[in-house]
Coordinates of C-alpha atoms and ligand atoms in Angstrom, one line a residue:
X1 CA 42.3 32.2 32.4
X2 CA 40.6 29.2 33.4
X3 CA 42.3 26.2 35.5
X4 CA 43.8 24.8 32.3
X5 CA 45.5 28.4 31.7
X6 CA 43.1 29.0 28.6
X7 CA 41.6 32.3 27.8
X8 CA 38.0 32.5 28.9
X9 CA 35.5 33.1 26.2
X10 CA 38.0 31.8 23.5
X11 CA 36.6 29.9 20.8
X12 CA 37.9 28.3 17.8
X13 CA 37.8 30.6 14.5
X14 CA 35.2 29.0 12.3
X15 CA 35.3 31.7 9.7
X16 CA 38.8 30.5 9.2
X17 CA 38.5 29.0 5.4
X18 CA 39.9 25.5 6.0
X19 CA 38.2 25.1 9.3
X20 CA 34.9 26.4 7.9
X21 CA 35.1 24.1 4.9
X22 CA 35.9 21.0 7.3
X23 CA 33.2 21.7 9.6
X24 CA 30.4 22.1 6.5
X25 CA 32.0 19.0 4.5
X26 CA 31.8 16.8 7.2
X27 CA 28.6 18.0 8.6
X28 CA 27.0 17.8 5.3
X29 CA 28.4 14.2 4.5
X30 CA 27.5 12.9 8.1
X31 CA 23.9 13.7 7.9
X32 CA 23.8 12.3 4.3
X33 CA 25.0 8.9 5.4
X34 CA 23.0 9.2 8.6
X35 CA 19.8 9.5 6.0
X36 CA 21.2 6.4 3.9
X37 CA 21.5 4.5 7.4
X38 CA 17.9 5.2 8.2
X39 CA 16.6 4.5 4.7
X40 CA 18.6 1.4 3.4
X41 CA 19.1 -0.7 6.9
X42 CA 15.8 -2.5 7.8
X43 CA 15.4 -5.6 9.6
X44 CA 15.2 -7.4 6.6
X45 CA 18.4 -6.9 5.6
X46 CA 20.8 -10.0 5.6
X47 CA 24.1 -9.8 7.5
X48 CA 25.9 -10.2 4.5
X49 CA 24.3 -7.4 2.5
X50 CA 26.9 -4.7 2.8
X51 CA 25.2 -2.5 0.2
X52 CA 24.0 0.3 2.7
X53 CA 27.6 1.0 3.5
X54 CA 28.8 0.9 0.2
X55 CA 26.2 3.2 -1.3
X56 CA 26.8 5.5 1.9
X57 CA 30.6 5.3 1.4
X58 CA 30.8 6.4 -2.2
X59 CA 28.1 9.3 -1.7
X60 CA 29.9 10.5 1.1
X61 CA 33.1 10.5 -0.6
X62 CA 31.7 12.2 -3.9
X63 CA 30.2 15.0 -1.7
X64 CA 33.2 15.8 0.4
X65 CA 35.4 15.8 -3.2
X66 CA 33.0 17.9 -4.7
X67 CA 33.1 20.6 -1.8
X68 CA 36.7 20.5 -1.9
X69 CA 37.0 21.2 -5.5
X70 CA 34.5 24.2 -5.3
X71 CA 36.5 25.8 -2.3
X72 CA 40.0 24.6 -2.7
X73 CA 40.1 23.7 -6.3
X74 CA 44.3 23.0 -6.0
X75 CA 44.3 21.0 -3.1
X76 CA 44.5 17.1 -3.1
X77 CA 42.5 14.8 -1.7
X78 CA 43.8 11.4 -0.4
X79 CA 40.6 9.3 0.5
X80 CA 39.7 5.5 1.2
X81 CA 37.4 4.7 -2.0
X82 CA 38.0 5.2 -5.8
X83 CA 35.2 4.7 -8.4
X84 CA 36.7 1.7 -10.4
X85 CA 34.1 -0.9 -9.5
X86 CA 31.3 1.2 -8.9
X87 CA 31.5 2.6 -12.7
X88 CA 30.8 -1.0 -13.6
X89 CA 27.9 -1.3 -11.3
X90 CA 25.1 0.4 -12.8
X91 CA 22.4 -0.3 -9.9
X92 CA 24.9 0.8 -7.0
X93 CA 25.7 4.0 -9.1
X94 CA 22.2 4.8 -9.5
X95 CA 21.6 4.7 -5.8
X96 CA 24.5 6.7 -4.8
X97 CA 23.9 9.3 -7.6
X98 CA 20.1 9.5 -6.2
X99 CA 21.5 10.2 -2.6
X100 CA 24.3 12.8 -3.8
X101 CA 21.5 14.6 -5.8
X102 CA 19.9 15.4 -2.2
X103 CA 22.9 17.9 -1.9
X104 CA 24.1 18.5 -5.3
X105 CA 20.8 18.4 -7.7
X106 CA 22.7 18.4 -10.9
X107 CA 24.8 15.3 -10.2
X108 CA 25.2 12.5 -12.9
X109 CA 26.4 9.3 -13.2
X110 CA 29.7 10.3 -14.4
X111 CA 30.3 13.3 -12.2
X112 CA 29.7 11.5 -9.2
X113 CA 32.6 8.9 -10.2
X114 CA 34.9 11.6 -11.3
X115 CA 34.5 13.7 -8.0
X116 CA 35.1 10.0 -6.0
X117 CA 38.3 9.7 -8.1
X118 CA 39.5 13.1 -6.7
X119 CA 40.3 10.7 -3.9
X120 CA 43.3 9.5 -5.6
X121 CA 45.4 12.5 -5.2
X122 CA 49.0 12.6 -4.5
X123 CA 50.6 13.1 -0.8
X124 CA 52.4 16.5 -0.8
X125 CA 53.2 19.0 1.6
X126 CA 49.8 20.0 1.6
X127 CA 46.6 17.5 1.4
X128 CA 43.4 16.7 2.9
X129 CA 42.8 12.8 4.0
X130 CA 39.1 11.4 4.1
X131 CA 37.6 8.3 5.7
X132 CA 34.0 8.7 3.9
X133 CA 32.6 6.3 6.6
X134 CA 35.1 5.0 9.4
X135 CA 33.7 2.2 11.1
X136 CA 31.6 0.3 8.3
X137 CA 30.8 -2.5 10.6
X138 CA 29.6 -0.2 13.2
X139 CA 27.5 1.6 10.6
X140 CA 25.8 -1.7 9.4
X141 CA 25.3 -2.5 13.2
X142 CA 23.6 0.7 14.0
X143 CA 26.5 1.7 16.3
X144 CA 29.0 3.9 16.1
X145 CA 30.7 5.4 12.9
X146 CA 32.4 8.5 11.7
X147 CA 32.8 10.8 8.6
X148 CA 36.8 11.7 9.3
X149 CA 38.5 14.5 7.4
X150 CA 42.0 16.2 8.1
X151 CA 44.3 18.8 6.4
X152 CA 48.0 17.8 6.8
X153 CA 50.4 20.2 6.0
X154 CA 54.0 19.2 6.0
X155 CA 53.3 15.9 7.7
X156 CA 51.2 17.5 10.6
X157 CA 47.4 17.6 10.9
X158 CA 46.5 21.0 10.9
X159 CA 42.7 21.2 10.8
X160 CA 40.3 18.1 11.3
X161 CA 36.7 17.2 11.9
X162 CA 34.8 14.2 13.0
X163 CA 31.1 13.8 12.1
X164 CA 29.8 11.1 14.6
X165 CA 25.6 10.8 13.8
X166 CA 25.0 8.2 16.7
X167 CA 27.3 10.0 19.5
X168 CA 25.8 12.9 21.5
X169 CA 28.0 15.4 23.4
X170 CA 31.2 13.9 21.8
X171 CA 30.7 10.9 24.1
X172 CA 27.1 9.4 24.7
X173 CA 26.3 6.4 22.7
X174 CA 22.8 7.8 21.3
X175 CA 21.4 6.7 17.9
X176 CA 18.5 8.9 17.2
X177 CA 20.2 11.7 19.2
X178 CA 21.4 14.9 17.7
X179 CA 25.1 13.5 16.8
X180 CA 28.3 15.1 17.3
X181 CA 30.5 17.5 15.1
X182 CA 33.9 17.7 16.5
X183 CA 36.1 20.5 14.9
X184 CA 39.6 21.3 15.4
X185 CA 42.7 23.3 14.5
X186 CA 46.1 23.2 15.6
X187 CA 46.3 25.6 18.5
X188 CA 42.8 26.3 18.7
X189 CA 41.6 23.5 20.9
X190 CA 38.9 21.0 20.1
X191 CA 35.1 21.7 20.1
X192 CA 31.9 20.0 19.6
X193 CA 28.4 21.0 18.7
X194 CA 25.1 19.0 17.7
X195 CA 25.5 17.8 14.4
X196 CA 21.7 18.2 13.7
X197 CA 21.7 21.8 14.8
X198 CA 25.3 23.5 15.2
X199 CA 24.8 26.6 17.5
X200 CA 26.9 26.5 20.6
X201 CA 30.3 24.9 20.7
X202 CA 31.8 23.1 23.8
X203 CA 35.5 22.7 24.3
X204 CA 36.6 19.3 25.1
X205 CA 39.2 18.2 27.8
X206 CA 41.0 14.9 28.2
X207 CA 40.5 13.5 31.6
X208 CA 42.5 13.9 34.9
X209 CA 42.6 10.2 35.8
X210 CA 46.4 9.8 36.5
X211 CA 46.2 6.5 38.7
X212 CA 46.3 3.5 36.0
X213 CA 44.2 1.2 38.2
X214 CA 41.0 3.9 37.3
X215 CA 42.1 3.9 33.6
X216 CA 39.0 3.3 31.1
X217 CA 40.4 1.8 28.0
X218 CA 38.8 2.2 24.7
X219 CA 39.1 -0.3 22.2
X220 CA 38.1 -1.3 18.7
X221 CA 34.6 -3.4 18.7
X222 CA 35.8 -5.6 15.9
X223 CA 38.2 -8.1 17.7
X224 CA 39.8 -8.7 14.3
X225 CA 41.0 -5.0 14.4
X226 CA 43.1 -5.4 17.6
X227 CA 44.7 -8.1 19.9
X228 CA 42.1 -8.9 22.6
X229 CA 44.6 -11.3 24.6
X230 CA 46.9 -8.5 24.8
X231 CA 44.7 -6.1 25.6
X232 CA 43.8 -8.2 28.9
X233 CA 47.5 -8.8 29.6
X234 CA 47.9 -4.8 29.4
X235 CA 45.1 -4.1 31.7
X236 CA 46.5 -6.8 34.3
X237 CA 50.0 -5.2 33.9
X238 CA 48.7 -1.6 34.6
X239 CA 46.4 -3.0 37.3
X240 CA 43.4 -1.6 35.5
X241 CA 39.9 -2.8 37.1
X242 CA 37.3 -1.8 34.4
X243 CA 36.5 -3.9 31.5
X244 CA 37.6 -2.2 28.3
X245 CA 35.1 -0.4 26.4
X246 CA 34.3 -1.7 22.6
X247 CA 33.5 1.2 20.3
X248 CA 34.0 1.4 16.4
X249 CA 35.5 4.3 14.5
X250 CA 37.5 7.5 15.4
X251 CA 34.3 8.1 17.5
X252 CA 36.9 6.7 20.2
X253 CA 38.9 9.7 19.8
X254 CA 35.8 12.1 20.4
X255 CA 35.2 10.1 23.6
X256 CA 38.8 10.3 24.7
X257 CA 38.9 13.9 24.2
X258 CA 35.8 14.4 26.0
X259 CA 37.3 12.9 29.0
X260 CA 35.1 9.9 29.0
X261 CA 37.8 7.4 28.3
X262 CA 41.4 7.7 29.5
X263 CA 43.4 5.2 27.2
X264 CA 42.8 3.9 23.6
X265 CA 44.8 1.0 22.3
X266 CA 45.0 -0.5 18.8
X267 CA 47.3 -3.4 19.4
X268 CA 48.4 -5.6 16.2
X269 CA 46.0 -8.6 15.8
X270 CA 47.8 -11.9 15.6
X271 CA 46.2 -12.6 12.2
X272 CA 47.4 -9.5 10.6
X273 CA 50.8 -8.5 12.6
X274 CA 52.2 -6.7 9.6
X275 CA 49.0 -4.4 9.5
X276 CA 49.7 -0.6 9.2
X277 CA 47.2 2.1 9.9
X278 CA 45.7 4.2 7.1
X279 CA 46.3 7.8 7.4
X280 CA 42.7 8.7 7.2
X281 CA 41.9 6.5 10.1
X282 CA 44.0 8.5 12.4
X283 CA 44.8 11.7 11.3
X284 CA 41.7 13.6 12.3
X285 CA 41.3 11.6 15.4
X286 CA 44.9 12.4 16.5
X287 CA 44.3 16.0 16.0
X288 CA 40.9 16.2 17.7
X289 CA 42.9 14.3 20.7
X290 CA 45.9 16.3 21.1
X291 CA 44.2 19.6 21.0
X292 CA 41.9 18.4 23.9
X293 CA 45.1 17.8 25.9
X294 CA 45.8 14.2 25.0
X295 CA 48.7 12.5 23.6
X296 CA 49.2 9.7 20.8
X297 CA 52.1 7.8 19.8
X298 CA 52.4 4.2 18.3
X299 CA 53.0 1.3 20.5
X300 CA 56.9 2.1 21.0
X301 CA 56.3 5.7 21.7
X302 CA 56.9 7.1 18.2
X303 CA 55.2 10.0 17.0
X304 CA 52.7 9.4 14.1
X305 CA 54.6 10.1 10.8
X306 CA 52.0 11.3 8.0
X307 CA 54.9 11.7 5.3
X308 CA 55.0 8.0 4.5
X309 CA 52.1 7.7 2.3
X310 CA 48.4 6.1 2.4
X311 CA 49.8 3.9 5.4
X312 CA 51.6 4.8 8.5
X313 CA 54.4 2.7 7.5
X314 CA 57.0 4.0 10.1
X315 CA 54.4 3.3 13.1
X316 CA 53.4 0.1 14.7
X317 CA 49.7 0.3 16.1
X318 CA 48.4 2.9 18.3
X319 CA 48.7 4.2 21.9
X320 CA 46.5 7.3 22.5
X321 CA 46.0 8.7 26.2
X322 CA 45.1 11.8 28.2
X323 CA 48.6 12.3 28.4
X324 CA 49.0 11.5 32.2
X325 CA 48.8 7.8 31.8
X326 CA 51.1 7.6 28.6
X327 CA 54.4 6.8 29.8
X328 CA 53.0 4.4 32.4
X329 CA 51.0 2.9 29.2
X330 CA 54.1 2.5 27.3
X331 CA 56.1 0.8 30.1
X332 CA 53.2 -1.7 30.5
X333 CA 53.1 -2.5 26.6
X334 CA 57.0 -3.1 26.7
X335 CA 56.4 -5.4 29.7
X336 CA 53.9 -7.3 27.9
X337 CA 55.8 -7.3 24.3
X338 CA 53.0 -5.7 22.6
Ligands
LIG401 P1 38.1 0.5 14.4 O1 36.3 0.5 14.6 O2 38.4 1.4 15.4 O3 38.6 -0.8 14.6 O4 38.4 1.2 13.1 C1 38.1 0.9 11.8 C2 39.3 0.7 11.1 O5 40.0 -0.3 11.3 C3 38.8 0.6 9.6 O6 38.5 1.8 9.0 C4 39.8 -0.1 8.8 O7 40.7 0.6 8.1 C5 40.6 -0.6 10.3 N1 41.4 -2.0 10.1 C6 40.9 -2.9 9.2 N2 41.6 -4.2 9.3 C7 42.4 -3.9 10.4 C8 43.2 -4.8 11.2 N3 43.3 -5.8 10.9 N4 43.8 -4.1 12.2 C9 43.8 -2.7 12.4 N5 42.9 -2.0 11.9 C10 42.0 -2.4 10.7
LIG402 MG1 38.2 3.6 8.4

């Protein structure tokens, strides 16, 4: 046993069919979107041109849906994109199909659209949820983004994977590095390996910071996805000294799971007080965090409820932590009225 009470030499079972599928599908999709990022994003690209992320989003979803259909043909997929607009846009469809053919040589325009539409699956007792690119703005900026996939059974995430091409060792911001693949299964811990070359796996553990003044807060890079003024009030209420770290996507959960951050806040923006989180934005990251010893709830302390549809309609915002700081953070959120 090590100091955390875990069996030494223990390793996640990557031969388990669901874990094996999640690992391979997310790895292939993350490598493909990374290739698209390198090939399509150039200094000549204007700020308004979102075509690289559009192509990468569709290609990633087509590939994961195709692989799911091969391995688990009866399983439902609930994913962010659908192919309605793509079917009418020949130019984009050609690009998407071209990239999908890197992995599936016989892909056609029609089959690519059909695979993408497998993501319209229904939410039942067992389904997968996919964000083909979480953090699209980070992708376009050359910062952080993630491919995020989770298996949900009876409302609980059971298996999850995050593919983060611009993150090394699950926490270092390292565009051009080997990238991180994070894989987890319930009661099996969270583990990371190199996306480029998945050989050895390291176990992830949350930090042991229990003094609120020492907490490192992780927040969205995009100010419109959170409430920056309230985060400042929260930091003051907790006595936090360091500036919050801005990071796109569920890469934040990998960093928290790796013990390199202590609190993650998704506060409701003043422009969108009615915003409810999408399940594909939280399912994979939440299991990665819990299996590393962390805790996740909404801003009122309620557990996330993945049975309510494509959005978490019974939950408001997100608080995630290393567990030790959770109660103090909930109290501070109550004090500032978040
Ligand atoms: P992040 O980079 O952590 O902000 O996460 C990116 C995700 O935020 C995207 O996948 C969107 O689904 C989601 N998002 C979009 N608009 C909002 C909003 N107004 N409030 C919170 N999250 C949002
Ligand atoms: Mg997303």
